[in-house]
Amino acid sequence: MRHSAWIAGAGMLGAAFLLGILSAAPLPAYAKGAPRADVLEHCSWNRPGADPFMGDVVAAVDRYPDIAPQVREQLKARMRARQYDEIVVISRDAIRGKGNYAARISDMHFGPGRVCRNVTRSGWSEQMQERGLVYCVQGACILVPTVCRNVSRITQAAVAGPRGAGAGGLPGGGAPGG
């Protein structure tokens, strides 16, 4: 009987010690309430709508820390109010709308918390098209395709100058890196 009391006491002491150690350990990001995301460097978006974004579309903008906080807040306010700049047509090789946009789609949020840094549409046929809402504030643009609610980034493309001239229509001008 004495041994069982001693064993029970030692067990409780061990449990208390373990609990104390665990309470001092830092919490993982998902336990702190921060959005958890698996980040992929490259992926193909060949089946739009197959793995739609399941998170909060507006809150996903906060995962772009290089966008200034005040710009992120303006983007989020416009997204909450559904005040998009335009509806664009996304095709394999272009993003077309009233504005000029580069064809590249990046940092796409999809599925249950995944993000793809570089998105390709190379598996699309020339005829394939999807539509998306574009929100731009101070040069930062968010694209939300209507088929899947995936939140992603696009960039505004520079308007081409007069034929034969460089950037700004000045001879010899051009973009850095050619």
C-alpha positions as protocol buffer text, in pm:
chain_id: "A"
residue {
  index: 1
  type: MET
  ca { x: 0 y: 0 z: 0 }
}
residue {
  index: 2
  type: ARG
  ca { x: 287 y: 238 z: 79 }
}
residue {
  index: 3
  type: HIS
  ca { x: 442 y: 179 z: -261 }
}
residue {
  index: 4
  type: SER
  ca { x: 124 y: 263 z: -451 }
}
residue {
  index: 5
  type: ALA
  ca { x: 91 y: 597 z: -267 }
}
residue {
  index: 6
  type: TRP
  ca { x: 454 y: 679 z: -344 }
}
residue {
  index: 7
  type: ILE
  ca { x: 406 y: 586 z: -714 }
}
residue {
  index: 8
  type: ALA
  ca { x: 90 y: 797 z: -738 }
}
residue {
  index: 9
  type: GLY
  ca { x: 269 y: 1095 z: -580 }
}
residue {
  index: 10
  type: ALA
  ca { x: 566 y: 1061 z: -814 }
}
residue {
  index: 11
  type: GLY
  ca { x: 332 y: 1037 z: -1112 }
}
residue {
  index: 12
  type: MET
  ca { x: 150 y: 1355 z: -1011 }
}
residue {
  index: 13
  type: LEU
  ca { x: 479 y: 1537 z: -958 }
}
residue {
  index: 14
  type: GLY
  ca { x: 598 y: 1425 z: -1303 }
}
residue {
  index: 15
  type: ALA
  ca { x: 273 y: 1538 z: -1465 }
}
residue {
  index: 16
  type: ALA
  ca { x: 296 y: 1879 z: -1294 }
}
residue {
  index: 17
  type: PHE
  ca { x: 657 y: 1917 z: -1410 }
}
residue {
  index: 18
  type: LEU
  ca { x: 564 y: 1826 z: -1769 }
}
residue {
  index: 19
  type: LEU
  ca { x: 270 y: 2065 z: -1767 }
}
residue {
  index: 20
  type: GLY
  ca { x: 497 y: 2344 z: -1641 }
}
residue {
  index: 21
  type: ILE
  ca { x: 749 y: 2281 z: -1919 }
}
residue {
  index: 22
  type: LEU
  ca { x: 481 y: 2272 z: -2189 }
}
residue {
  index: 23
  type: SER
  ca { x: 320 y: 2594 z: -2067 }
}
residue {
  index: 24
  type: ALA
  ca { x: 654 y: 2775 z: -2110 }
}
residue {
  index: 25
  type: ALA
  ca { x: 696 y: 2654 z: -2470 }
}
residue {
  index: 26
  type: PRO
  ca { x: 599 y: 2899 z: -2746 }
}
residue {
  index: 27
  type: LEU
  ca { x: 270 y: 2826 z: -2919 }
}
residue {
  index: 28
  type: PRO
  ca { x: 274 y: 2723 z: -3284 }
}
residue {
  index: 29
  type: ALA
  ca { x: 136 y: 2984 z: -3528 }
}
residue {
  index: 30
  type: TYR
  ca { x: -195 y: 2803 z: -3582 }
}
residue {
  index: 31
  type: ALA
  ca { x: -261 y: 2796 z: -3205 }
}
residue {
  index: 32
  type: LYS
  ca { x: -207 y: 3172 z: -3177 }
}
residue {
  index: 33
  type: GLY
  ca { x: -496 y: 3247 z: -3412 }
}
residue {
  index: 34
  type: ALA
  ca { x: -267 y: 3343 z: -3700 }
}
residue {
  index: 35
  type: PRO
  ca { x: -375 y: 3211 z: -4039 }
}
residue {
  index: 36
  type: ARG
  ca { x: -183 y: 2897 z: -4126 }
}
residue {
  index: 37
  type: ALA
  ca { x: -73 y: 2849 z: -4484 }
}
residue {
  index: 38
  type: ASP
  ca { x: 128 y: 2589 z: -4667 }
}
residue {
  index: 39
  type: VAL
  ca { x: 338 y: 2777 z: -4923 }
}
residue {
  index: 40
  type: LEU
  ca { x: 420 y: 2622 z: -5260 }
}
residue {
  index: 41
  type: GLU
  ca { x: 676 y: 2787 z: -5486 }
}
residue {
  index: 42
  type: HIS
  ca { x: 523 y: 2683 z: -5823 }
}
residue {
  index: 43
  type: CYS
  ca { x: 186 y: 2536 z: -5918 }
}
residue {
  index: 44
  type: SER
  ca { x: -46 y: 2507 z: -6212 }
}
residue {
  index: 45
  type: TRP
  ca { x: -396 y: 2649 z: -6209 }
}
residue {
  index: 46
  type: ASN
  ca { x: -517 y: 2415 z: -6481 }
}
residue {
  index: 47
  type: ARG
  ca { x: -856 y: 2333 z: -6326 }
}
residue {
  index: 48
  type: PRO
  ca { x: -1009 y: 2657 z: -6194 }
}
residue {
  index: 49
  type: GLY
  ca { x: -1270 y: 2593 z: -5929 }
}
residue {
  index: 50
  type: ALA
  ca { x: -1139 y: 2244 z: -5841 }
}
residue {
  index: 51
  type: ASP
  ca { x: -978 y: 2355 z: -5511 }
}
residue {
  index: 52
  type: PRO
  ca { x: -1144 y: 2687 z: -5415 }
}
residue {
  index: 53
  type: PHE
  ca { x: -1012 y: 2907 z: -5137 }
}
residue {
  index: 54
  type: MET
  ca { x: -1192 y: 2814 z: -4814 }
}
residue {
  index: 55
  type: GLY
  ca { x: -1065 y: 3101 z: -4599 }
}
residue {
  index: 56
  type: ASP
  ca { x: -1169 y: 3460 z: -4542 }
}
residue {
  index: 57
  type: VAL
  ca { x: -1116 y: 3639 z: -4875 }
}
residue {
  index: 58
  type: VAL
  ca { x: -1075 y: 3983 z: -4717 }
}
residue {
  index: 59
  type: ALA
  ca { x: -842 y: 3864 z: -4438 }
}
residue {
  index: 60
  type: ALA
  ca { x: -614 y: 3694 z: -4695 }
}
residue {
  index: 61
  type: VAL
  ca { x: -487 y: 4040 z: -4795 }
}
residue {
  index: 62
  type: ASP
  ca { x: -304 y: 4057 z: -4459 }
}
residue {
  index: 63
  type: ARG
  ca { x: -77 y: 3775 z: -4582 }
}
residue {
  index: 64
  type: TYR
  ca { x: 88 y: 4024 z: -4821 }
}
residue {
  index: 65
  type: PRO
  ca { x: 319 y: 4202 z: -4572 }
}
residue {
  index: 66
  type: ASP
  ca { x: 504 y: 4391 z: -4847 }
}
residue {
  index: 67
  type: ILE
  ca { x: 186 y: 4591 z: -4915 }
}
residue {
  index: 68
  type: ALA
  ca { x: 183 y: 4892 z: -4680 }
}
residue {
  index: 69
  type: PRO
  ca { x: -61 y: 4848 z: -4388 }
}
residue {
  index: 70
  type: GLN
  ca { x: -274 y: 5149 z: -4485 }
}
residue {
  index: 71
  type: VAL
  ca { x: -300 y: 5020 z: -4845 }
}
residue {
  index: 72
  type: ARG
  ca { x: -401 y: 4674 z: -4717 }
}
residue {
  index: 73
  type: GLU
  ca { x: -673 y: 4835 z: -4504 }
}
residue {
  index: 74
  type: GLN
  ca { x: -805 y: 5030 z: -4804 }
}
residue {
  index: 75
  type: LEU
  ca { x: -805 y: 4715 z: -5018 }
}
residue {
  index: 76
  type: LYS
  ca { x: -988 y: 4520 z: -4748 }
}
residue {
  index: 77
  type: ALA
  ca { x: -1250 y: 4795 z: -4703 }
}
residue {
  index: 78
  type: ARG
  ca { x: -1316 y: 4800 z: -5077 }
}
residue {
  index: 79
  type: MET
  ca { x: -1335 y: 4420 z: -5088 }
}
residue {
  index: 80
  type: ARG
  ca { x: -1583 y: 4410 z: -4797 }
}
residue {
  index: 81
  type: ALA
  ca { x: -1799 y: 4668 z: -4979 }
}
residue {
  index: 82
  type: ARG
  ca { x: -1757 y: 4481 z: -5313 }
}
residue {
  index: 83
  type: GLN
  ca { x: -1617 y: 4802 z: -5468 }
}
residue {
  index: 84
  type: TYR
  ca { x: -1399 y: 4638 z: -5731 }
}
residue {
  index: 85
  type: ASP
  ca { x: -1228 y: 4837 z: -6005 }
}
residue {
  index: 86
  type: GLU
  ca { x: -1341 y: 4607 z: -6281 }
}
residue {
  index: 87
  type: ILE
  ca { x: -1417 y: 4254 z: -6392 }
}
residue {
  index: 88
  type: VAL
  ca { x: -1133 y: 4116 z: -6602 }
}
residue {
  index: 89
  type: VAL
  ca { x: -1110 y: 3820 z: -6838 }
}
residue {
  index: 90
  type: ILE
  ca { x: -832 y: 3578 z: -6745 }
}
residue {
  index: 91
  type: SER
  ca { x: -696 y: 3368 z: -7030 }
}
residue {
  index: 92
  type: ARG
  ca { x: -391 y: 3146 z: -7067 }
}
residue {
  index: 93
  type: ASP
  ca { x: -159 y: 3428 z: -7172 }
}
residue {
  index: 94
  type: ALA
  ca { x: -327 y: 3749 z: -7055 }
}
residue {
  index: 95
  type: ILE
  ca { x: -546 y: 3932 z: -6808 }
}
residue {
  index: 96
  type: ARG
  ca { x: -768 y: 4172 z: -7001 }
}
residue {
  index: 97
  type: GLY
  ca { x: -984 y: 4456 z: -6878 }
}
residue {
  index: 98
  type: LYS
  ca { x: -1013 y: 4832 z: -6908 }
}
residue {
  index: 99
  type: GLY
  ca { x: -682 y: 4860 z: -6725 }
}
residue {
  index: 100
  type: ASN
  ca { x: -352 y: 4715 z: -6841 }
}
residue {
  index: 101
  type: TYR
  ca { x: -231 y: 4415 z: -6640 }
}
residue {
  index: 102
  type: ALA
  ca { x: 69 y: 4186 z: -6667 }
}
residue {
  index: 103
  type: ALA
  ca { x: -24 y: 3823 z: -6738 }
}
residue {
  index: 104
  type: ARG
  ca { x: 146 y: 3690 z: -6423 }
}
residue {
  index: 105
  type: ILE
  ca { x: -64 y: 3574 z: -6126 }
}
residue {
  index: 106
  type: SER
  ca { x: 120 y: 3529 z: -5796 }
}
residue {
  index: 107
  type: ASP
  ca { x: 68 y: 3452 z: -5427 }
}
residue {
  index: 108
  type: MET
  ca { x: -263 y: 3273 z: -5493 }
}
residue {
  index: 109
  type: HIS
  ca { x: -455 y: 3157 z: -5183 }
}
residue {
  index: 110
  type: PHE
  ca { x: -646 y: 2837 z: -5256 }
}
residue {
  index: 111
  type: GLY
  ca { x: -796 y: 2536 z: -5084 }
}
residue {
  index: 112
  type: PRO
  ca { x: -790 y: 2518 z: -4705 }
}
residue {
  index: 113
  type: GLY
  ca { x: -503 y: 2760 z: -4639 }
}
residue {
  index: 114
  type: ARG
  ca { x: -251 y: 2698 z: -4916 }
}
residue {
  index: 115
  type: VAL
  ca { x: -62 y: 2969 z: -5107 }
}
residue {
  index: 116
  type: CYS
  ca { x: 115 y: 2937 z: -5442 }
}
residue {
  index: 117
  type: ARG
  ca { x: 390 y: 3193 z: -5510 }
}
residue {
  index: 118
  type: ASN
  ca { x: 411 y: 3146 z: -5890 }
}
residue {
  index: 119
  type: VAL
  ca { x: 97 y: 3038 z: -6074 }
}
residue {
  index: 120
  type: THR
  ca { x: 99 y: 2901 z: -6428 }
}
residue {
  index: 121
  type: ARG
  ca { x: -195 y: 2863 z: -6665 }
}
residue {
  index: 122
  type: SER
  ca { x: 6 y: 2675 z: -6927 }
}
residue {
  index: 123
  type: GLY
  ca { x: -244 y: 2387 z: -6929 }
}
residue {
  index: 124
  type: TRP
  ca { x: -526 y: 2615 z: -7044 }
}
residue {
  index: 125
  type: SER
  ca { x: -637 y: 2604 z: -7407 }
}
residue {
  index: 126
  type: GLU
  ca { x: -626 y: 2930 z: -7603 }
}
residue {
  index: 127
  type: GLN
  ca { x: -1006 y: 2952 z: -7576 }
}
residue {
  index: 128
  type: MET
  ca { x: -1030 y: 2896 z: -7201 }
}
residue {
  index: 129
  type: GLN
  ca { x: -1136 y: 3199 z: -6997 }
}
residue {
  index: 130
  type: GLU
  ca { x: -1235 y: 3284 z: -6642 }
}
residue {
  index: 131
  type: ARG
  ca { x: -1350 y: 3612 z: -6494 }
}
residue {
  index: 132
  type: GLY
  ca { x: -1215 y: 3789 z: -6190 }
}
residue {
  index: 133
  type: LEU
  ca { x: -1272 y: 4094 z: -5974 }
}
residue {
  index: 134
  type: VAL
  ca { x: -979 y: 4335 z: -5953 }
}
residue {
  index: 135
  type: TYR
  ca { x: -918 y: 4571 z: -5663 }
}
residue {
  index: 136
  type: CYS
  ca { x: -627 y: 4819 z: -5692 }
}
residue {
  index: 137
  type: VAL
  ca { x: -505 y: 5077 z: -5441 }
}
residue {
  index: 138
  type: GLN
  ca { x: -184 y: 5276 z: -5498 }
}
residue {
  index: 139
  type: GLY
  ca { x: -48 y: 5020 z: -5746 }
}
residue {
  index: 140
  type: ALA
  ca { x: -124 y: 4711 z: -5533 }
}
residue {
  index: 141
  type: CYS
  ca { x: -376 y: 4490 z: -5714 }
}
residue {
  index: 142
  type: ILE
  ca { x: -573 y: 4192 z: -5586 }
}
residue {
  index: 143
  type: LEU
  ca { x: -746 y: 3947 z: -5824 }
}
residue {
  index: 144
  type: VAL
  ca { x: -1035 y: 3730 z: -5704 }
}
residue {
  index: 145
  type: PRO
  ca { x: -1150 y: 3489 z: -5978 }
}
residue {
  index: 146
  type: THR
  ca { x: -1527 y: 3439 z: -5959 }
}
residue {
  index: 147
  type: VAL
  ca { x: -1503 y: 3064 z: -6018 }
}
residue {
  index: 148
  type: CYS
  ca { x: -1310 y: 2991 z: -5699 }
}
residue {
  index: 149
  type: ARG
  ca { x: -1265 y: 3298 z: -5473 }
}
residue {
  index: 150
  type: ASN
  ca { x: -888 y: 3240 z: -5482 }
}
residue {
  index: 151
  type: VAL
  ca { x: -717 y: 3556 z: -5363 }
}
residue {
  index: 152
  type: SER
  ca { x: -409 y: 3644 z: -5567 }
}
residue {
  index: 153
  type: ARG
  ca { x: -193 y: 3930 z: -5685 }
}
residue {
  index: 154
  type: ILE
  ca { x: -149 y: 4086 z: -6024 }
}
residue {
  index: 155
  type: THR
  ca { x: 40 y: 4393 z: -6136 }
}
residue {
  index: 156
  type: GLN
  ca { x: -59 y: 4682 z: -6352 }
}
residue {
  index: 157
  type: ALA
  ca { x: 141 y: 4687 z: -6674 }
}
residue {
  index: 158
  type: ALA
  ca { x: 299 y: 5005 z: -6800 }
}
residue {
  index: 159
  type: VAL
  ca { x: 131 y: 5163 z: -7098 }
}
residue {
  index: 160
  type: ALA
  ca { x: 359 y: 5131 z: -7400 }
}
residue {
  index: 161
  type: GLY
  ca { x: 506 y: 5454 z: -7534 }
}
residue {
  index: 162
  type: PRO
  ca { x: 517 y: 5555 z: -7902 }
}
residue {
  index: 163
  type: ARG
  ca { x: 651 y: 5290 z: -8136 }
}
residue {
  index: 164
  type: GLY
  ca { x: 1031 y: 5291 z: -8154 }
}
residue {
  index: 165
  type: ALA
  ca { x: 1075 y: 5496 z: -7839 }
}
residue {
  index: 166
  type: GLY
  ca { x: 1182 y: 5375 z: -7497 }
}
residue {
  index: 167
  type: ALA
  ca { x: 1012 y: 5439 z: -7165 }
}
residue {
  index: 168
  type: GLY
  ca { x: 827 y: 5767 z: -7151 }
}
residue {
  index: 169
  type: GLY
  ca { x: 865 y: 5810 z: -7526 }
}
residue {
  index: 170
  type: LEU
  ca { x: 1230 y: 5913 z: -7493 }
}
residue {
  index: 171
  type: PRO
  ca { x: 1491 y: 5758 z: -7723 }
}
residue {
  index: 172
  type: GLY
  ca { x: 1721 y: 5522 z: -7538 }
}
residue {
  index: 173
  type: GLY
  ca { x: 1483 y: 5476 z: -7243 }
}
residue {
  index: 174
  type: GLY
  ca { x: 1369 y: 5135 z: -7125 }
}
residue {
  index: 175
  type: ALA
  ca { x: 1288 y: 4912 z: -6837 }
}
residue {
  index: 176
  type: PRO
  ca { x: 1565 y: 4793 z: -6606 }
}
residue {
  index: 177
  type: GLY
  ca { x: 1682 y: 4443 z: -6688 }
}
residue {
  index: 178
  type: GLY
  ca { x: 1541 y: 4461 z: -7041 }
}
